[in-house]
XYZ file of C-alpha atoms in Angstrom:
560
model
C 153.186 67.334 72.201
C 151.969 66.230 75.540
C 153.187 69.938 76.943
C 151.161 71.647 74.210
C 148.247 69.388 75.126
C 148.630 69.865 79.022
C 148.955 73.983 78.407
C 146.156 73.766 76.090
C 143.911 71.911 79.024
C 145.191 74.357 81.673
C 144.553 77.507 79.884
C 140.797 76.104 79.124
C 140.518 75.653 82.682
C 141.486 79.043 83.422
C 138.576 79.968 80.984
C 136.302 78.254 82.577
C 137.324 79.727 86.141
C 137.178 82.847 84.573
C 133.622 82.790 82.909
C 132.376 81.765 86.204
C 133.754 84.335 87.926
C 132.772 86.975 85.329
C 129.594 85.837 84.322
C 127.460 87.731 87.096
C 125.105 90.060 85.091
C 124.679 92.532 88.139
C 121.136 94.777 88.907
C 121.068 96.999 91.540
C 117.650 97.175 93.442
C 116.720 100.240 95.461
C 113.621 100.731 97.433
C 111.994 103.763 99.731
C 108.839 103.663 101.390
C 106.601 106.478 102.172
C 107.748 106.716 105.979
C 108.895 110.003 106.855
C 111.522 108.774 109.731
C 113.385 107.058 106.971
C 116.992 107.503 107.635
C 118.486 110.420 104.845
C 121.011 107.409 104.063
C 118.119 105.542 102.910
C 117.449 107.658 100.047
C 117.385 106.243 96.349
C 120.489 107.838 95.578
C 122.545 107.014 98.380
C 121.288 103.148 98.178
C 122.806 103.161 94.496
C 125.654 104.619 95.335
C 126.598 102.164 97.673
C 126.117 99.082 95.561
C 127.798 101.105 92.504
C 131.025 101.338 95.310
C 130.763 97.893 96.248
C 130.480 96.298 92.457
C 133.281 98.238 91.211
C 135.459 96.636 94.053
C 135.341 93.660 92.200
C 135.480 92.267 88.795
C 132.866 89.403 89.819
C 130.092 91.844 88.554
C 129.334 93.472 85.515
C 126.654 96.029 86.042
C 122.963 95.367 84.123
C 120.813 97.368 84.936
C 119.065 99.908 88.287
C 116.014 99.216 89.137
C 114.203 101.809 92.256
C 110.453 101.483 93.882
C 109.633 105.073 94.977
C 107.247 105.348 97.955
C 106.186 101.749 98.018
C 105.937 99.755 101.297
C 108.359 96.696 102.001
C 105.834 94.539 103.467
C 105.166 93.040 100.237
C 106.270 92.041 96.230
C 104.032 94.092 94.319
C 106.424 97.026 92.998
C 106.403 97.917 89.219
C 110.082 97.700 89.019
C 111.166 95.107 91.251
C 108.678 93.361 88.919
C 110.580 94.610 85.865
C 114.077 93.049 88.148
C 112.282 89.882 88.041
C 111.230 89.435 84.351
C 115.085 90.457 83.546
C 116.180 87.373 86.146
C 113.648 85.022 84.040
C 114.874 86.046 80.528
C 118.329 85.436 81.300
C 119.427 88.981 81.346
C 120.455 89.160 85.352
C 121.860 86.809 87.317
C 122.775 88.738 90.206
C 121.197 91.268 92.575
C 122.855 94.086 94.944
C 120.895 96.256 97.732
C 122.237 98.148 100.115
C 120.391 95.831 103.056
C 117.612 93.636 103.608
C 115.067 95.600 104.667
C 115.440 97.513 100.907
C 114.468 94.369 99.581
C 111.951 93.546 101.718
C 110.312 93.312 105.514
C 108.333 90.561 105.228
C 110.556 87.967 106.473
C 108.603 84.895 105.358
C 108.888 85.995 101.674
C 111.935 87.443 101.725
C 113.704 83.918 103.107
C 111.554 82.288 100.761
C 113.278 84.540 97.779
C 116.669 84.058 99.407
C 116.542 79.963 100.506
C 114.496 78.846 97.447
C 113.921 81.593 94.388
C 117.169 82.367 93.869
C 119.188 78.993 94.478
C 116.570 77.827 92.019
C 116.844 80.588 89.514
C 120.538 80.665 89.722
C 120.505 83.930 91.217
C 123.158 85.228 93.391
C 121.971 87.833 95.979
C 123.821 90.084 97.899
C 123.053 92.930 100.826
C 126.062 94.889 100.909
C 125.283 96.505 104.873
C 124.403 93.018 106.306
C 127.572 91.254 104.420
C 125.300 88.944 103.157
C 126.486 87.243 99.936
C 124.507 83.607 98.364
C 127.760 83.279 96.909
C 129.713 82.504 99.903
C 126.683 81.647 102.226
C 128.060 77.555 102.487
C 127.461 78.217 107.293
C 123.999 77.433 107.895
C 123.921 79.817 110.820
C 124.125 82.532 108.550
C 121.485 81.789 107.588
C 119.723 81.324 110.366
C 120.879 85.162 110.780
C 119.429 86.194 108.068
C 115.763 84.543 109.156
C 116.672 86.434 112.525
C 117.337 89.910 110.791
C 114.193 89.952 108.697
C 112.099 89.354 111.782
C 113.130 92.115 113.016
C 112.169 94.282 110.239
C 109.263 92.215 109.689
C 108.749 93.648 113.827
C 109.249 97.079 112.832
C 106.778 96.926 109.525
C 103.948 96.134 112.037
C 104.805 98.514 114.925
C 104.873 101.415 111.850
C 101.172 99.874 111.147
C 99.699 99.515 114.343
C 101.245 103.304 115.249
C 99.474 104.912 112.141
C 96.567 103.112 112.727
C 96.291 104.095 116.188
C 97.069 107.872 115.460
C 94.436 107.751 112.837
C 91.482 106.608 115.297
C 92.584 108.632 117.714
C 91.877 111.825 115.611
C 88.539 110.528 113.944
C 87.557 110.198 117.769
C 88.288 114.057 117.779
C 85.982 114.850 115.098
C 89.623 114.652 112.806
C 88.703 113.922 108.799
C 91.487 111.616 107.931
C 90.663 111.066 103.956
C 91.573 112.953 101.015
C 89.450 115.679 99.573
C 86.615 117.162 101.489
C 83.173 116.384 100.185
C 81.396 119.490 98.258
C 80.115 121.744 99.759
C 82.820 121.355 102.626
C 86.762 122.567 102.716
C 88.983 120.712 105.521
C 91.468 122.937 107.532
C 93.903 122.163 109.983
C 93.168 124.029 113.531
C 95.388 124.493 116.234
C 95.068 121.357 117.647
C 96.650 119.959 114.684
C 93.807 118.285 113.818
C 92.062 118.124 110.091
C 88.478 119.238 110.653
C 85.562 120.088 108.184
C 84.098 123.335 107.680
C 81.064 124.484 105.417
C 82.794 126.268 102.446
C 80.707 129.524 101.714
C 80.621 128.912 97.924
C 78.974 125.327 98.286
C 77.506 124.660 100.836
C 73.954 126.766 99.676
C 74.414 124.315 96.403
C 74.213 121.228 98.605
C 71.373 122.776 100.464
C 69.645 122.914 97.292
C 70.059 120.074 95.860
C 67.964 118.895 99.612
C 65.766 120.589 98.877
C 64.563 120.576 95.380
C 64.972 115.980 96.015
C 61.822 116.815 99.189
C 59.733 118.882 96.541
C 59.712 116.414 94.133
C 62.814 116.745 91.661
C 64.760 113.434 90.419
C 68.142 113.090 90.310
C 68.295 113.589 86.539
C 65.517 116.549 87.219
C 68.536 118.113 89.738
C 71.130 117.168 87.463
C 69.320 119.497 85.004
C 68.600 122.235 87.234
C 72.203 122.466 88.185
C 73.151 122.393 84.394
C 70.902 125.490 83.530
C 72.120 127.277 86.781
C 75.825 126.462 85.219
C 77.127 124.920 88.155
C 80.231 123.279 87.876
C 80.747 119.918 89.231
C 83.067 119.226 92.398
C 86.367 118.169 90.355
C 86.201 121.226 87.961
C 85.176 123.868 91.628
C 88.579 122.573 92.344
C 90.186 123.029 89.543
C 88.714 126.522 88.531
C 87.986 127.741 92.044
C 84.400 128.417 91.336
C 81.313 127.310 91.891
C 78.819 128.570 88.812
C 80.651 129.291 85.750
C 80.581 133.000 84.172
C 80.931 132.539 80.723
C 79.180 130.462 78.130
C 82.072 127.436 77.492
C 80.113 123.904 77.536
C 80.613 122.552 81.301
C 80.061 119.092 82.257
C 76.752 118.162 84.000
C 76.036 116.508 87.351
C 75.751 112.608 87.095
C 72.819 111.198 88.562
C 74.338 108.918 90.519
C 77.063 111.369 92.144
C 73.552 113.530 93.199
C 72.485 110.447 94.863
C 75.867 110.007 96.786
C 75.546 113.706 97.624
C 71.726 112.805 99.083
C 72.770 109.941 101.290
C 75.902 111.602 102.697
C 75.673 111.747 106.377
C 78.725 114.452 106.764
C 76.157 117.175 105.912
C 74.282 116.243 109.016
C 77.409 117.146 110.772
C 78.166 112.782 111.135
C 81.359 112.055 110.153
C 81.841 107.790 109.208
C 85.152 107.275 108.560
C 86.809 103.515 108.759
C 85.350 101.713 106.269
C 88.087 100.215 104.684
C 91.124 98.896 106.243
C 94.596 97.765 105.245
C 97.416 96.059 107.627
C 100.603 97.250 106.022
C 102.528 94.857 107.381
C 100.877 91.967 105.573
C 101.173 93.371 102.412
C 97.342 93.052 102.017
C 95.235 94.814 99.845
C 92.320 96.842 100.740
C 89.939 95.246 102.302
C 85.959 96.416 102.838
C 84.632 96.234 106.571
C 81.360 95.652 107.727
C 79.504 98.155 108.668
C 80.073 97.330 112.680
C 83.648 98.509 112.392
C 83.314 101.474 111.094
C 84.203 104.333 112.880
C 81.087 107.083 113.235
C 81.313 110.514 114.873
C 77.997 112.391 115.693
C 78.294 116.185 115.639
C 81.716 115.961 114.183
C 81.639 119.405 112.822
C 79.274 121.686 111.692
C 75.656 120.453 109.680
C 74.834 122.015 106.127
C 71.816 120.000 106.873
C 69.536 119.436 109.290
C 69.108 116.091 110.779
C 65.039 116.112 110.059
C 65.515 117.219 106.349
C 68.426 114.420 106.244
C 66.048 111.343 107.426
C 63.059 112.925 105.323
C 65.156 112.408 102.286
C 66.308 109.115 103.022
C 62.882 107.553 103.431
C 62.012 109.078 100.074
C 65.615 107.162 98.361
C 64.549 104.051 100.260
C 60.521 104.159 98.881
C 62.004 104.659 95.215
C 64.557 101.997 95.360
C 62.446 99.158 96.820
C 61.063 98.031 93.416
C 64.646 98.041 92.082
C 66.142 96.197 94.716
C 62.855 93.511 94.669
C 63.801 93.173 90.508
C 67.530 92.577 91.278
C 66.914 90.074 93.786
C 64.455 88.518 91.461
C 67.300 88.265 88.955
C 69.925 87.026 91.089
C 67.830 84.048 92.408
C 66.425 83.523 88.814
C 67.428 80.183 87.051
C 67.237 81.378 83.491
C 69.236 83.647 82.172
C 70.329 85.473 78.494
C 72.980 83.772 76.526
C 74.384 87.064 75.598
C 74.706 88.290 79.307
C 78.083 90.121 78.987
C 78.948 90.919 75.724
C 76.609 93.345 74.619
C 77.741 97.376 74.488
C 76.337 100.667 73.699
C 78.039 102.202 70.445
C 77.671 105.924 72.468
C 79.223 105.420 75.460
C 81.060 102.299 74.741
C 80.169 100.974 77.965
C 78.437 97.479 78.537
C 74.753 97.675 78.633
C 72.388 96.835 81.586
C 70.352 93.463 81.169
C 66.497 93.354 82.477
C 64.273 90.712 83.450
C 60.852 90.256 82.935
C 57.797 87.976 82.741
C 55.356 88.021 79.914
C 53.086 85.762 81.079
C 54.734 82.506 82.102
C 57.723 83.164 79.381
C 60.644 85.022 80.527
C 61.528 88.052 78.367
C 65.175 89.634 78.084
C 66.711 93.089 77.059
C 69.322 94.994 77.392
C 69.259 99.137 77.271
C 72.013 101.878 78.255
C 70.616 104.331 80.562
C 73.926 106.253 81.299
C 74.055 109.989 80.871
C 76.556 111.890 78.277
C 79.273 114.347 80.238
C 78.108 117.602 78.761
C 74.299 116.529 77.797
C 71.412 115.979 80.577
C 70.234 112.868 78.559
C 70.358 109.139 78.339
C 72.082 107.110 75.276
C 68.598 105.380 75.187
C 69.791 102.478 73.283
C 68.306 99.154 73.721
C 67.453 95.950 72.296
C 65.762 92.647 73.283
C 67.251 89.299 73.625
C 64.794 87.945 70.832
C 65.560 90.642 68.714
C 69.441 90.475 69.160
C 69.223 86.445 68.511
C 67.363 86.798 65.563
C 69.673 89.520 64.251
C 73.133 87.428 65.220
C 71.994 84.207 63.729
C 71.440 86.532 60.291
C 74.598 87.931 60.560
C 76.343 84.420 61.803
C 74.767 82.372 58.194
C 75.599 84.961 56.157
C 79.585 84.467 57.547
C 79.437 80.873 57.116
C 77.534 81.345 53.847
C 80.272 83.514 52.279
C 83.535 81.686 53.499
C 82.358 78.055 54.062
C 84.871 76.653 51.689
C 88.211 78.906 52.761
C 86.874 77.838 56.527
C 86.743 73.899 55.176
C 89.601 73.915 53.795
C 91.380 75.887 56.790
C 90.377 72.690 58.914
C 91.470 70.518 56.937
C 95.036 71.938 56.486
C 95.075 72.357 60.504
C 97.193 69.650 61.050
C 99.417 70.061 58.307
C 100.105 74.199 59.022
C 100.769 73.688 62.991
C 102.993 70.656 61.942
C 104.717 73.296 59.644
C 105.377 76.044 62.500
C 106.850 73.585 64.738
C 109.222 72.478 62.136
C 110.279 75.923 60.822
C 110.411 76.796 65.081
C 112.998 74.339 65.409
C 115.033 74.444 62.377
C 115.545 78.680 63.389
C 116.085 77.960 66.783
C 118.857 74.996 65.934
C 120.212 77.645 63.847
C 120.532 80.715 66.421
C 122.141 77.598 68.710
C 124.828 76.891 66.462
C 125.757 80.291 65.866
C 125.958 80.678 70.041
C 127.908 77.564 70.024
C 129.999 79.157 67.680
C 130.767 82.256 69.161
C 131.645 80.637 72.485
C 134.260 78.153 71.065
C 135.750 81.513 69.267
C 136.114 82.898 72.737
C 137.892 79.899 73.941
C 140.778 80.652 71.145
C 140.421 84.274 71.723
C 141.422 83.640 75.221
C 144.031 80.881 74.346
C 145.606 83.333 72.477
C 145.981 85.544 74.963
C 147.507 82.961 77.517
C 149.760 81.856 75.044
C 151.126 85.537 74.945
C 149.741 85.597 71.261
C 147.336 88.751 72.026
C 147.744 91.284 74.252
C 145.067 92.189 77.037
C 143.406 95.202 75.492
C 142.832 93.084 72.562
C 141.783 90.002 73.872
C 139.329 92.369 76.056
C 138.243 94.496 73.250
C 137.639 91.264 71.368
C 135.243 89.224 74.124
C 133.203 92.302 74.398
C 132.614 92.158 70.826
C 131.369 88.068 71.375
C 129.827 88.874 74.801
C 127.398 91.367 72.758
C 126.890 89.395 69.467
C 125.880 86.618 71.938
C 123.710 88.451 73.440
C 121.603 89.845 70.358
C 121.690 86.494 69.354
C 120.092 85.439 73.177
C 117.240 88.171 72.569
C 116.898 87.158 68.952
C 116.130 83.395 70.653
C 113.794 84.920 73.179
C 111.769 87.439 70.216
C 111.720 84.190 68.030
C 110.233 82.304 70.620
C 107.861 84.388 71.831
C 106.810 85.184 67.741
C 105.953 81.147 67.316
C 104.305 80.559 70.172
C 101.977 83.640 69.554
C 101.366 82.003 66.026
C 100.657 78.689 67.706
C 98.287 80.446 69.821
C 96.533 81.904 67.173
C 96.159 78.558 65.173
C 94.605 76.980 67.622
C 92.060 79.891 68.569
C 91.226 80.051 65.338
C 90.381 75.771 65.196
C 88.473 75.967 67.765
C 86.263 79.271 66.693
C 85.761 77.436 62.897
C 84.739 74.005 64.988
C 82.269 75.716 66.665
C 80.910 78.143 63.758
C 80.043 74.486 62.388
C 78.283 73.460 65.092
C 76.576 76.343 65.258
C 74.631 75.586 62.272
C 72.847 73.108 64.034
C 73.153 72.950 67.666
C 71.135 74.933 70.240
C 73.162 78.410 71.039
C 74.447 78.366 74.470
C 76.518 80.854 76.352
C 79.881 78.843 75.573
C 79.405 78.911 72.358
C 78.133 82.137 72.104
C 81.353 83.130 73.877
C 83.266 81.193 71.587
C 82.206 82.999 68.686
C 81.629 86.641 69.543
C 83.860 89.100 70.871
C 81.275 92.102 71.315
C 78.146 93.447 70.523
C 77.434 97.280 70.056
C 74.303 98.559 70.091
C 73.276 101.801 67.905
C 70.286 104.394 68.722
C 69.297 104.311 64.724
C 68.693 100.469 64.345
C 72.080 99.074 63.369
C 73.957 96.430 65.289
C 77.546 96.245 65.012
C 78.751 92.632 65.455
C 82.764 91.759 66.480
C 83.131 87.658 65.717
C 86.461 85.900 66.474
C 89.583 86.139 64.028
C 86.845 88.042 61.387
C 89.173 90.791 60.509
C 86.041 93.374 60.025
C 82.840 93.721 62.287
C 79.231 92.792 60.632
C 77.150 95.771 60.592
C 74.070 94.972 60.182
C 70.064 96.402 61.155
C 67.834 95.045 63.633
C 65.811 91.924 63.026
C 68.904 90.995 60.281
C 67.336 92.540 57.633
C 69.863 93.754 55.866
C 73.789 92.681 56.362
C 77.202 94.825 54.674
C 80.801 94.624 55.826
C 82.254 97.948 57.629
């Protein structure tokens, strides 16, 4: 009896050696930048094909999943599928990640050790770089660590020599009258001459357009007066001249008009005065940092850079004329900013054309302050404004009709709602945990079964194909029932969520009936607000299934 009992012991022991040594849910992560001197044996496939050679060496790893970033940098974590790497090591679903070396992982050297010395140890993660023989597993000598810390300062070194050499070979060819950006602006194409160097040149088809468009701004045209004059002479606007290869269109299909606003860029352009400013953003790649605006005494300007569409007398006559319209406007919005009052609806109100949030306006009616809100935006194929607008007093008054009328209509479901509160989120936690005890037990279940499955097997009972065929069978059934946990989860705690969102809007619809409306509460109750161009206002409140419809003033309210 005892030698059953010992046998029994030993062969549960070999289980457990053998789940352990098994249990390493492998991903392979593969990463290439954009640097053209990367090695040809740092290309995606090559990277995978190493790991895949070095997992199937061993039967520690059972392959998950390949993940690969395709031109992203190494000098930081933001890659969509090393993110998608992670959210697979948080559910559960890998516990074990292969790259071909460090620097595939990363080159930032702080992050990276932080990922190696502290992420993974605490995720239970075991990491391995197959060309540095680096392997968490194993990695008990302190030094090697130490020479790991040593390795990724070096590539951390040769992110930021990469950097500072592209940033250096771009200023040096801005200082040569180079243009370093993307797409030349209209009216210009960019060509490479012999020097190598990207240069502009006045493109024959647009450049009498730009001239124009000068032109017609110094004799008195607006911007939307241009933008009209350019629609009847069927000029198409830059992004369609590059995509059709024309400037005016010959036929009579609708074409898209000139926005306002991109005439306006067009007018205070300096490139058509032959100045090129170039430089005014910046990025240090080795950091990892995003884009970052400079001020305007680090940016990079090149007189007489190339050739002028423009002259330089036409080009400062037309910005004094911008800068004598805009000075009201910028006097208003500086009024507004340092204003201490403000509309409670600042935010949340939209135009039901364009669909885009509407601009709010200030202004003083005598020692009152008087609010509204109007869309001034133009259409893509039509030279005219939505037009819509509304003012704050009007919008209030036309909200608090539609609000009373909700709280008129459902004040005893939304009583009896908070009442039950307590009761119905007490209920979801209960039925939570009886189906998640339930999905445990059936885990439980399956892993005792695998214990006798592989008893069996030691005992000579089963042979190895079966025993094999038979724990791939549990390993999968555990694992829907592991996903099933996770979707259950995630399906309660978006209930819970919604329970308690809905509380709190029904709380404050009650309040609303008699304290003063405020922007949090005003928040609290209203999603959006579209505004129509034939009197109707379309109101979206919290967890209310349909939007109010309803006319100006709250006149007259009706469910969509």
């Amino acid at each position: 009896m005892a030698r059953t009992a010992n046998r029994r012991r030993k062969s549960e022991e070999q289980l457990l050696n053998k789940e352990s040594i098994n249990s390493f849910q492998t991903a392979i992560y593969a990463r290439i930048s954009r640097d053209k001197k990367e090695k040809p044996s740092d290309s995606i496939e090559n990277q995978i094909a190493l790991c895949e050679s070095f997992i199937q060496k061993s039967e520690d790893f059972s392959l998950a999943g390949i993940y690969k970033d395709i031109a992203k940098t190494g000098t930081d974590f933001e890659r969509p599928d090393f993110e998608n790497l992670m959210d697979g090591v948080r559910m559960g679903k890998v516990n074990c990640i292969v790259v071909k070396d460090l620097s595939r992982f990363g080159r930032n050297y702080t992050e990276l050790g932080n990922f190696i010395e502290k992420i993974f140890p605490f995720l239970g993660v075991r990491f391995v770089a197959v060309n540095d023989n680096l392997d968490t597993f194993h990695m008990e000598d302190p030094n090697k660590s130490l020479e790991v810390i040593l390795k990724n300062i070096v590539n951390e070194t040769y992110a930021k020599d990469i950097s500072k050499k592209v940033s250096s070979s771009h200023q040096m060819r801005i200082k040569q009258g180079g243009f370093i950006c993307g797409a030349a602006p209209y009216g210009y194409v960019a060509q490479k001459d012999e020097d190598g160097i990207r240069r502009l040149y006045p493109d024959e088809n647009t450049a009498p357009i730009v001239k124009e468009i000068f032109d017609a701004y110094l004799k008195g045209l607006s911007t939307l007066g241009i933008s009209k004059l350019l629609l009847e002479k069927r000029v198409y606007i830059a992004t369609d001249y590059r995509k059709f290869g024309k400037a005016v269109s010959d036929s009579e299909e609708v074409i898209r008009i000139w926005q306002p606003t991109t005439i306006l860029q067009v007018l205070k352009n300096r490139a058509y005065a032959g100045t090129l400013i170039q430089g005014r953003n910046q990025k240090h790649l080795y950091e990892g940092k995003s884009r970052e605006r400079l001020s305007e005494e680090h940016w990079t300007v090149t007189e007489n850079a190339h050739e002028a569409i423009i002259s330089m007398d036409t080009f400062e006559k037309v910005q004094e004329k911008i800068s004598e319209k805009a000075a009201p406007i910028k006097r208003s919005r500086k009024e507004n900013a340092t204003a201490k009052d403000d509309t409670i609806f600042r935010g949340m109100v939209y135009c039901n054309l364009c669909q885009k949030r509407m601009s709010v306006h200030r202004q003083l009616s005598g020692k009152r302050t008087v609010f509204y809100f109007s869309c001034n935006r133009f259409g893509e194929y039509k030279a005219e404004k939505c037009g819509t607008a509304i003012t704050e007093l009007t919008l209030q008054n036309t909200v608090k009709a539609a609000f009373d009328t909700i709280l008129s209509d459902n004040k005893k479901s939304y009583k009896a709602y908070l009442d039950g509160y307590a009761d119905k989120k007490r209920e979801v936690e209960q039925q939570k945990e009886k189906e998640l005890t339930e999905i445990g037990r059936r885990i439980s279940g399956l892993s005792r079964l695998q214990s006798e499955y592989y008893e069996k097997y030691v005992l000579g009972d089963w042979r190895k194909e079966d025993f094999e065929r038979e724990k791939e069978h549990l390993h999968q059934k555990k694992k829907e029932l592991e996903h099933l946990k996770e979707k259950q989860i995630a399906i309660f705690e978006e209930e819970k969520r919604r329970l308690e969102e809905k509380h709190k809007y029904l709380k404050a619809l009650f309040k609303g009936k008699t304290k003063k409306w405020d922007k949090e509460f005003v928040k609290a109750i209203i999603d959006k607000i579209f505004i129509g161009k034939d009197h109707t206002v379309e109101i979206k409140f919290n967890f209310e299934e349909t939007p109010v419809i309803t006319e100006k003033l709250g006149r007259k309210t009706k469910r969509d």
